Amino acid sequence: MRKCGEFLFLSGFFIFLALAVPAAQAADCELFYEDFSGDSIHTWDFFGDPYWSIENGMVVLTDPEEYTVAETSFVPGEPFVMDVDVVDYTFSEEDKDCYFGLYAFTKGHGRFTVEGEEVDGVTAVVWPIDYEDACLGVWDTPNQEWITADCHVFPVPLTSFGISISETELVLRLNKENTPVKFSGDFSAAAPLIDTVWLRANCPGMTLRLDNLCAQPLSEGGYDGIWKDAGPTMNFYVQTYAPGSVIVIATPNLSDFYVFLDSDVSDGVDVDDLAGAGHHLSLTFSSPTEASATMTLAGSAAKNYAIAREFRIPANPDADGIWKSPSCDAPTRNLYVQTYAAGSGIAIVTSDLQEFMVFLDSDTASGFEAEELSGKPFHLSLGFSGSPPEGATTMSRCVAAPQGVTSAEMNGYVSLYSIITTDK
């Protein structure tokens, strides 16, 4: 290497945000997380041990006079995004070949093919002195040499670097965003093979501090979930539907809500608000985990937001979408259901699109049972298959989520009852 109207159901949804979104580590770094706090579940091996240390919740590399590696097990099993934070770096010598990076690969015998060559892994490498750029590469195992896709001038300050591995692309990431630097092809075998990650460097006179090595699943083309900016000053709820539409609900404070519905998510979101209040949202997804949004509220100047997805749906949700009871053809009650990778789920119930009840179940593995989230005296039980028990009514899923779901129709049951008690 070098060298429509029914979508108004969510007006009360963001009560959920304050109670159900876990910390970023639990929500985002589902496949791997290391904060170097000393409480790690990972075992690290250091090759070039004098150069490495764990200090103040960071991994510190000091004056690596030769090639050195920090290694640990990493078994993603599925397409993923991996980033590591750059706290800072300093130099006392001007060595143009100075570099640091990460490398996700297999120590086994499996290989995948890039540009006709058999390779064992993918690396992102930062060259901070003479070149001031970062490169994406793969290790050609038979020929024992690096194959470089390209390089990209890194932003200043450089706050993170990493890689994205999907079934069709290997991508260089800088500051938690995908760059144009990538390999394209059939890489369906890549992520399942990977079993190890290295932090690596060769840079005499350098002091480098890294933190928060994080890997999260890469949902191919999926944007569903809860998104926030860094403040956070604005929260965005995103849900796509089988026909290709998308709804976005924005709130800065769990009190004011702005609802946007775009009929085609493939080119992002660029619509006026659904309520006709004069608001406008433009939203561009740069990856399944990063996006940029510009929201213009009526009578106000446009505001820009760099947002990241903090809470995602599972890879194959079973029951997400719009349900109606007792049937799709003759509904008297609408139920809007979304589940999350952490195991929680939410249901919003309305009969007239005017009054809403919001139910949150923190663990939907054994079904959906919850009391109304805002304190209304109601209890909800949902079953997504089978015949309704006594006291319950039938329901059917009429619009499936997320986009790409091919089997929309499901049948289940709903039981909604008051839990008001009267003292005697």
Short mmCIF file of C-alpha atoms in Angstrom, two decimals, residues 10-366:
data_model
loop_
_atom_site.label_atom_id
_atom_site.label_comp_id
_atom_site.label_asym_id
_atom_site.label_seq_id
_atom_site.Cartn_x
_atom_site.Cartn_y
_atom_site.Cartn_z
CA LEU A 10 -47.24 9.90 15.02
CA SER A 11 -47.97 13.32 16.46
CA GLY A 12 -47.32 12.04 19.97
CA PHE A 13 -44.49 9.67 19.21
CA PHE A 14 -41.46 11.51 20.53
CA ILE A 15 -42.48 10.99 24.12
CA PHE A 16 -40.82 7.69 23.33
CA LEU A 17 -37.46 9.26 22.56
CA ALA A 18 -36.86 10.46 26.09
CA LEU A 19 -37.55 7.07 27.62
CA ALA A 20 -36.53 4.39 25.18
CA VAL A 21 -33.34 5.39 23.36
CA PRO A 22 -30.31 3.79 25.02
CA ALA A 23 -26.87 5.30 25.19
CA ALA A 24 -25.01 5.51 21.90
CA GLN A 25 -22.77 2.58 22.73
CA ALA A 26 -25.65 0.18 23.26
CA ALA A 27 -27.68 1.43 20.31
CA ASP A 28 -24.97 2.04 17.72
CA CYS A 29 -22.08 -0.30 18.45
CA GLU A 30 -24.04 -3.51 18.36
CA LEU A 31 -21.29 -5.62 16.74
CA PHE A 32 -18.25 -4.32 18.66
CA TYR A 33 -17.43 -1.62 21.18
CA GLU A 34 -14.21 -0.69 22.95
CA ASP A 35 -13.89 2.50 25.00
CA PHE A 36 -10.52 1.60 26.59
CA SER A 37 -11.92 2.32 30.03
CA GLY A 38 -10.34 -0.75 31.59
CA ASP A 39 -13.64 -2.63 31.81
CA SER A 40 -13.41 -4.11 28.33
CA ILE A 41 -14.76 -7.56 27.48
CA HIS A 42 -12.14 -7.74 24.72
CA THR A 43 -8.64 -9.15 25.09
CA TRP A 44 -5.97 -7.14 23.33
CA ASP A 45 -2.57 -8.38 22.20
CA PHE A 46 0.08 -5.76 21.55
CA PHE A 47 2.88 -6.46 19.08
CA GLY A 48 5.50 -3.86 19.79
CA ASP A 49 4.33 -3.74 23.39
CA PRO A 50 6.54 -0.85 24.63
CA TYR A 51 4.73 1.52 22.30
CA TRP A 52 1.16 0.87 23.50
CA SER A 53 -0.60 1.87 26.71
CA ILE A 54 -4.13 2.41 28.02
CA GLU A 55 -4.40 5.80 29.69
CA ASN A 56 -7.40 7.87 30.81
CA GLY A 57 -9.87 5.88 28.76
CA MET A 58 -7.81 5.95 25.56
CA VAL A 59 -5.34 3.72 23.78
CA VAL A 60 -2.08 5.63 23.42
CA LEU A 61 0.68 4.89 20.94
CA THR A 62 4.01 6.56 21.72
CA ASP A 63 7.03 6.84 19.38
CA PRO A 64 6.51 3.64 17.37
CA GLU A 65 9.94 3.24 15.78
CA GLU A 66 8.85 0.13 13.90
CA TYR A 67 5.65 -1.45 12.62
CA THR A 68 3.37 -2.16 15.56
CA VAL A 69 -0.09 -3.65 16.03
CA ALA A 70 -2.84 -3.87 18.66
CA GLU A 71 -5.00 -6.94 17.93
CA THR A 72 -8.31 -8.27 19.18
CA SER A 73 -11.06 -10.60 18.01
CA PHE A 74 -13.82 -9.10 15.85
CA VAL A 75 -16.50 -11.35 14.33
CA PRO A 76 -19.21 -9.19 12.72
CA GLY A 77 -20.91 -11.93 10.72
CA GLU A 78 -22.76 -9.38 8.57
CA PRO A 79 -22.13 -6.14 6.63
CA PHE A 80 -20.88 -3.42 8.97
CA VAL A 81 -19.49 0.05 9.53
CA MET A 82 -16.42 0.41 11.82
CA ASP A 83 -14.94 3.70 13.04
CA VAL A 84 -12.34 4.66 15.63
CA ASP A 85 -12.15 8.15 17.15
CA VAL A 86 -8.96 10.18 16.82
CA VAL A 87 -8.46 12.17 20.01
CA ASP A 88 -5.20 13.79 18.87
CA TYR A 89 -1.79 13.11 17.36
CA THR A 90 1.54 14.95 17.47
CA PHE A 91 4.92 14.48 15.79
CA SER A 92 8.52 15.25 16.65
CA GLU A 93 9.97 14.00 13.37
CA GLU A 94 9.03 14.58 9.75
CA ASP A 95 8.86 11.07 8.33
CA LYS A 96 6.78 11.17 5.16
CA ASP A 97 6.05 7.43 5.41
CA CYS A 98 4.46 7.87 8.83
CA TYR A 99 1.01 6.26 9.00
CA PHE A 100 -1.65 4.79 11.28
CA GLY A 101 -4.78 2.83 10.53
CA LEU A 102 -7.13 -0.06 11.21
CA TYR A 103 -7.38 -3.40 9.47
CA ALA A 104 -10.34 -5.83 9.63
CA PHE A 105 -9.40 -9.25 8.26
CA THR A 106 -9.49 -13.01 8.71
CA LYS A 107 -6.69 -15.05 10.28
CA GLY A 108 -8.25 -18.17 8.78
CA HIS A 109 -7.93 -19.65 5.30
CA GLY A 110 -11.02 -18.01 3.76
CA ARG A 111 -10.61 -15.33 1.10
CA PHE A 112 -12.78 -13.01 -0.93
CA THR A 113 -12.04 -11.45 -4.30
CA VAL A 114 -11.23 -7.82 -5.06
CA GLU A 115 -10.26 -6.79 -8.59
CA GLY A 116 -9.58 -10.41 -9.46
CA GLU A 117 -7.22 -11.00 -6.53
CA GLU A 118 -7.70 -13.12 -3.42
CA VAL A 119 -7.62 -10.92 -0.31
CA ASP A 120 -8.10 -11.46 3.41
CA GLY A 121 -9.24 -8.07 4.71
CA VAL A 122 -9.76 -4.34 4.35
CA THR A 123 -7.71 -1.48 5.79
CA ALA A 124 -8.08 2.27 6.23
CA VAL A 125 -4.75 4.06 6.58
CA VAL A 126 -4.06 7.71 7.46
CA TRP A 127 -0.85 9.38 6.18
CA PRO A 128 -0.81 12.54 8.29
CA ILE A 129 2.45 14.31 7.38
CA ASP A 130 3.63 14.48 3.80
CA TYR A 131 0.48 13.31 2.00
CA GLU A 132 -2.21 14.50 4.44
CA ASP A 133 -4.66 11.97 3.14
CA ALA A 134 -6.16 8.58 3.92
CA CYS A 135 -6.31 5.49 1.74
CA LEU A 136 -8.38 2.33 1.37
CA GLY A 137 -6.65 -0.95 0.69
CA VAL A 138 -6.88 -4.74 0.73
CA TRP A 139 -4.16 -7.32 1.31
CA ASP A 140 -3.49 -9.49 -1.74
CA THR A 141 -2.59 -12.73 0.04
CA PRO A 142 -1.03 -14.78 -2.81
CA ASN A 143 1.12 -11.88 -4.01
CA GLN A 144 1.81 -10.52 -0.51
CA GLU A 145 1.13 -6.91 -1.42
CA TRP A 146 -1.39 -4.15 -0.83
CA ILE A 147 -3.95 -3.19 -3.48
CA THR A 148 -5.01 0.44 -3.05
CA ALA A 149 -8.40 1.71 -4.22
CA ASP A 150 -7.52 5.39 -3.96
CA CYS A 151 -6.82 8.06 -1.38
CA HIS A 152 -8.76 11.04 -0.09
CA VAL A 153 -7.56 14.25 1.57
CA PHE A 154 -8.74 14.02 5.13
CA PRO A 155 -10.79 16.77 6.79
CA VAL A 156 -9.22 18.95 9.45
CA PRO A 157 -9.61 18.20 12.23
CA LEU A 158 -9.60 14.47 11.62
CA THR A 159 -11.90 13.09 14.31
CA SER A 160 -12.27 9.48 13.16
CA PHE A 161 -11.42 7.03 10.40
CA GLY A 162 -12.82 3.67 9.44
CA ILE A 163 -14.31 1.35 6.85
CA SER A 164 -17.69 0.19 5.59
CA ILE A 165 -18.12 -3.34 4.23
CA SER A 166 -21.34 -4.16 2.40
CA GLU A 167 -22.17 -6.92 -0.05
CA THR A 168 -21.33 -4.63 -2.98
CA GLU A 169 -18.87 -1.99 -1.70
CA LEU A 170 -15.79 -1.54 0.48
CA VAL A 171 -15.66 2.13 1.47
CA LEU A 172 -13.20 4.44 3.23
CA ARG A 173 -14.76 6.50 6.04
CA LEU A 174 -13.49 9.76 7.54
CA ASN A 175 -15.15 11.66 10.37
CA LYS A 176 -17.93 9.04 10.43
CA GLU A 177 -18.92 9.68 6.83
CA ASN A 178 -18.39 7.60 3.72
CA THR A 179 -15.88 9.06 1.25
CA PRO A 180 -15.90 8.55 -2.54
CA VAL A 181 -13.00 6.10 -2.15
CA LYS A 182 -14.24 2.53 -2.57
CA PHE A 183 -13.97 -0.86 -4.24
CA SER A 184 -17.10 -2.14 -5.99
CA GLY A 185 -17.99 -5.75 -6.71
CA ASP A 186 -19.51 -8.84 -5.14
CA PHE A 187 -18.28 -8.80 -1.55
CA SER A 188 -21.00 -10.97 -0.02
CA ALA A 189 -18.28 -13.27 1.37
CA ALA A 190 -16.25 -10.48 3.01
CA ALA A 191 -17.98 -9.64 6.30
CA PRO A 192 -18.77 -13.28 7.26
CA LEU A 193 -15.07 -14.15 6.94
CA ILE A 194 -13.66 -11.41 9.16
CA ASP A 195 -12.55 -12.49 12.64
CA THR A 196 -9.86 -9.98 13.70
CA VAL A 197 -9.21 -6.26 13.85
CA TRP A 198 -5.88 -4.46 14.12
CA LEU A 199 -4.99 -0.93 15.10
CA ARG A 200 -1.65 -0.48 13.40
CA ALA A 201 1.01 2.16 12.88
CA ASN A 202 4.60 2.95 11.94
CA CYS A 203 5.62 6.47 12.81
CA PRO A 204 8.77 7.37 14.75
CA GLY A 205 8.28 10.40 16.96
CA MET A 206 4.47 10.21 16.94
CA THR A 207 2.10 10.24 19.88
CA LEU A 208 -1.36 9.05 18.88
CA ARG A 209 -4.47 8.81 21.07
CA LEU A 210 -7.48 6.79 19.91
CA ASP A 211 -10.83 6.05 21.55
CA ASN A 212 -14.22 4.42 20.95
CA LEU A 213 -13.62 1.67 18.42
CA CYS A 214 -17.16 0.94 17.26
CA ALA A 215 -18.79 -1.41 14.75
CA GLN A 216 -22.46 -1.37 13.89
CA PRO A 217 -24.53 -3.36 11.41
CA LEU A 218 -24.91 -1.91 7.97
CA SER A 219 -28.56 -2.15 6.96
CA GLU A 220 -28.44 -2.25 3.18
CA GLY A 221 -30.35 0.82 2.03
CA GLY A 222 -32.34 0.97 5.24
CA TYR A 223 -32.86 4.28 6.99
CA ASP A 224 -35.54 3.37 9.52
CA GLY A 225 -35.00 4.43 13.10
CA ILE A 226 -34.32 7.45 15.29
CA TRP A 227 -31.81 10.05 14.13
CA LYS A 228 -30.27 12.97 16.04
CA ASP A 229 -27.80 15.76 15.55
CA ALA A 230 -24.81 16.17 17.86
CA GLY A 231 -26.50 18.55 20.34
CA PRO A 232 -28.93 17.04 20.21
CA THR A 233 -31.05 19.99 19.17
CA MET A 234 -33.35 18.11 16.81
CA ASN A 235 -34.63 14.53 16.73
CA PHE A 236 -35.81 12.83 13.53
CA TYR A 237 -37.99 9.72 13.42
CA VAL A 238 -37.73 7.91 10.08
CA GLN A 239 -39.86 5.02 8.81
CA THR A 240 -40.01 3.67 5.27
CA TYR A 241 -42.81 1.57 3.80
CA ALA A 242 -42.98 -1.27 1.30
CA PRO A 243 -44.26 0.92 -1.59
CA GLY A 244 -41.16 3.15 -1.19
CA SER A 245 -42.61 6.05 0.77
CA VAL A 246 -41.05 7.52 3.89
CA ILE A 247 -42.26 9.56 6.83
CA VAL A 248 -40.03 11.85 8.91
CA ILE A 249 -41.14 13.44 12.16
CA ALA A 250 -38.91 16.10 13.67
CA THR A 251 -39.05 17.51 17.19
CA PRO A 252 -36.63 19.72 19.09
CA ASN A 253 -38.24 19.39 22.50
CA LEU A 254 -40.87 16.60 22.61
CA SER A 255 -43.50 19.34 22.44
CA ASP A 256 -43.37 20.74 18.91
CA PHE A 257 -43.69 18.28 16.04
CA TYR A 258 -43.15 18.61 12.29
CA VAL A 259 -44.40 15.76 10.08
CA PHE A 260 -43.16 15.17 6.53
CA LEU A 261 -44.24 12.49 4.06
CA ASP A 262 -42.36 11.81 0.82
CA SER A 263 -43.74 9.28 -1.65
CA ASP A 264 -40.26 8.16 -2.80
CA VAL A 265 -37.36 7.66 -0.38
CA SER A 266 -34.89 6.67 -3.11
CA ASP A 267 -33.85 10.30 -3.66
CA GLY A 268 -34.16 11.40 -0.04
CA VAL A 269 -36.80 13.73 1.31
CA ASP A 270 -37.77 17.11 -0.12
CA VAL A 271 -41.32 18.04 0.86
CA ASP A 272 -43.52 20.51 2.69
CA ASP A 273 -44.97 19.41 5.99
CA LEU A 274 -47.97 17.11 5.95
CA ALA A 275 -50.10 19.43 8.06
CA GLY A 276 -49.78 22.30 5.56
CA ALA A 277 -48.29 24.69 8.12
CA GLY A 278 -45.65 26.07 5.77
CA HIS A 279 -42.63 24.07 6.99
CA HIS A 280 -40.19 22.36 4.61
CA LEU A 281 -37.66 19.54 5.00
CA SER A 282 -34.81 18.48 2.72
CA LEU A 283 -32.98 15.37 3.88
CA THR A 284 -30.17 13.54 2.09
CA PHE A 285 -28.91 10.14 3.27
CA SER A 286 -25.17 9.75 2.68
CA SER A 287 -25.24 6.25 4.19
CA PRO A 288 -27.58 4.15 6.33
CA THR A 289 -26.10 5.88 9.39
CA GLU A 290 -25.39 9.47 8.32
CA ALA A 291 -27.54 12.15 6.73
CA SER A 292 -27.78 15.90 6.29
CA ALA A 293 -31.04 17.76 6.82
CA THR A 294 -32.18 21.30 6.16
CA MET A 295 -35.41 22.28 7.86
CA THR A 296 -37.18 25.57 7.27
CA LEU A 297 -39.95 26.35 9.70
CA ALA A 298 -42.64 28.79 8.62
CA GLY A 299 -41.42 32.35 9.12
CA SER A 300 -37.91 31.25 10.14
CA ALA A 301 -34.53 30.91 8.46
CA ALA A 302 -33.39 27.49 7.27
CA LYS A 303 -31.36 25.40 9.73
CA ASN A 304 -28.87 22.69 8.75
CA TYR A 305 -28.34 19.49 10.74
CA ALA A 306 -25.71 16.78 10.41
CA ILE A 307 -27.52 13.78 11.84
CA ALA A 308 -26.68 10.18 12.69
CA ARG A 309 -28.94 7.23 13.30
CA GLU A 310 -28.87 6.37 16.99
CA PHE A 311 -31.52 3.67 17.14
CA ARG A 312 -32.22 1.25 14.30
CA ILE A 313 -34.78 -1.40 13.49
CA PRO A 314 -33.64 -5.04 13.31
CA ALA A 315 -32.46 -6.47 10.01
CA ASN A 316 -35.70 -8.38 9.44
CA PRO A 317 -38.52 -6.97 11.55
CA ASP A 318 -41.47 -9.31 11.79
CA ALA A 319 -44.44 -7.02 12.25
CA ASP A 320 -43.50 -3.39 11.51
CA GLY A 321 -46.01 -1.31 9.62
CA ILE A 322 -49.58 -0.05 9.73
CA TRP A 323 -52.20 -2.42 11.20
CA LYS A 324 -55.96 -1.96 11.19
CA SER A 325 -58.65 -3.59 13.31
CA PRO A 326 -60.83 -5.50 12.70
CA SER A 327 -59.69 -5.51 9.03
CA CYS A 328 -58.01 -3.44 6.32
CA ASP A 329 -61.29 -3.04 4.45
CA ALA A 330 -63.43 -1.91 7.38
CA PRO A 331 -61.15 -0.48 10.06
CA THR A 332 -62.36 1.10 13.26
CA ARG A 333 -58.88 1.35 14.80
CA ASN A 334 -55.43 2.02 13.32
CA LEU A 335 -52.24 0.69 14.95
CA TYR A 336 -48.77 1.81 13.91
CA VAL A 337 -46.02 -0.56 14.97
CA GLN A 338 -42.23 -0.29 14.89
CA THR A 339 -39.67 -2.50 16.62
CA TYR A 340 -36.01 -1.77 17.37
CA ALA A 341 -32.76 -3.72 17.31
CA ALA A 342 -32.36 -3.38 21.07
CA GLY A 343 -35.57 -5.37 21.51
CA SER A 344 -38.08 -2.62 22.29
CA GLY A 345 -41.16 -1.74 20.29
CA ILE A 346 -43.75 0.99 20.02
CA ALA A 347 -47.41 1.00 18.97
CA ILE A 348 -49.51 4.08 18.35
CA VAL A 349 -53.28 3.57 18.36
CA THR A 350 -55.89 5.90 16.89
CA SER A 351 -59.48 5.50 15.75
CA ASP A 352 -59.95 8.90 14.14
CA LEU A 353 -56.48 10.41 13.53
CA GLN A 354 -57.36 13.03 16.13
CA GLU A 355 -56.78 11.24 19.42
CA PHE A 356 -53.76 9.01 19.93
CA MET A 357 -52.47 6.55 22.48
CA VAL A 358 -48.78 5.59 22.59
CA PHE A 359 -47.56 2.27 24.00
CA LEU A 360 -43.93 1.26 24.59
CA ASP A 361 -42.83 -2.29 25.37
CA SER A 362 -39.14 -2.49 26.35
CA ASP A 363 -38.93 -6.18 25.38
CA THR A 364 -41.07 -7.52 22.55
CA ALA A 365 -39.45 -10.96 22.43
CA SER A 366 -42.44 -12.59 24.12
#
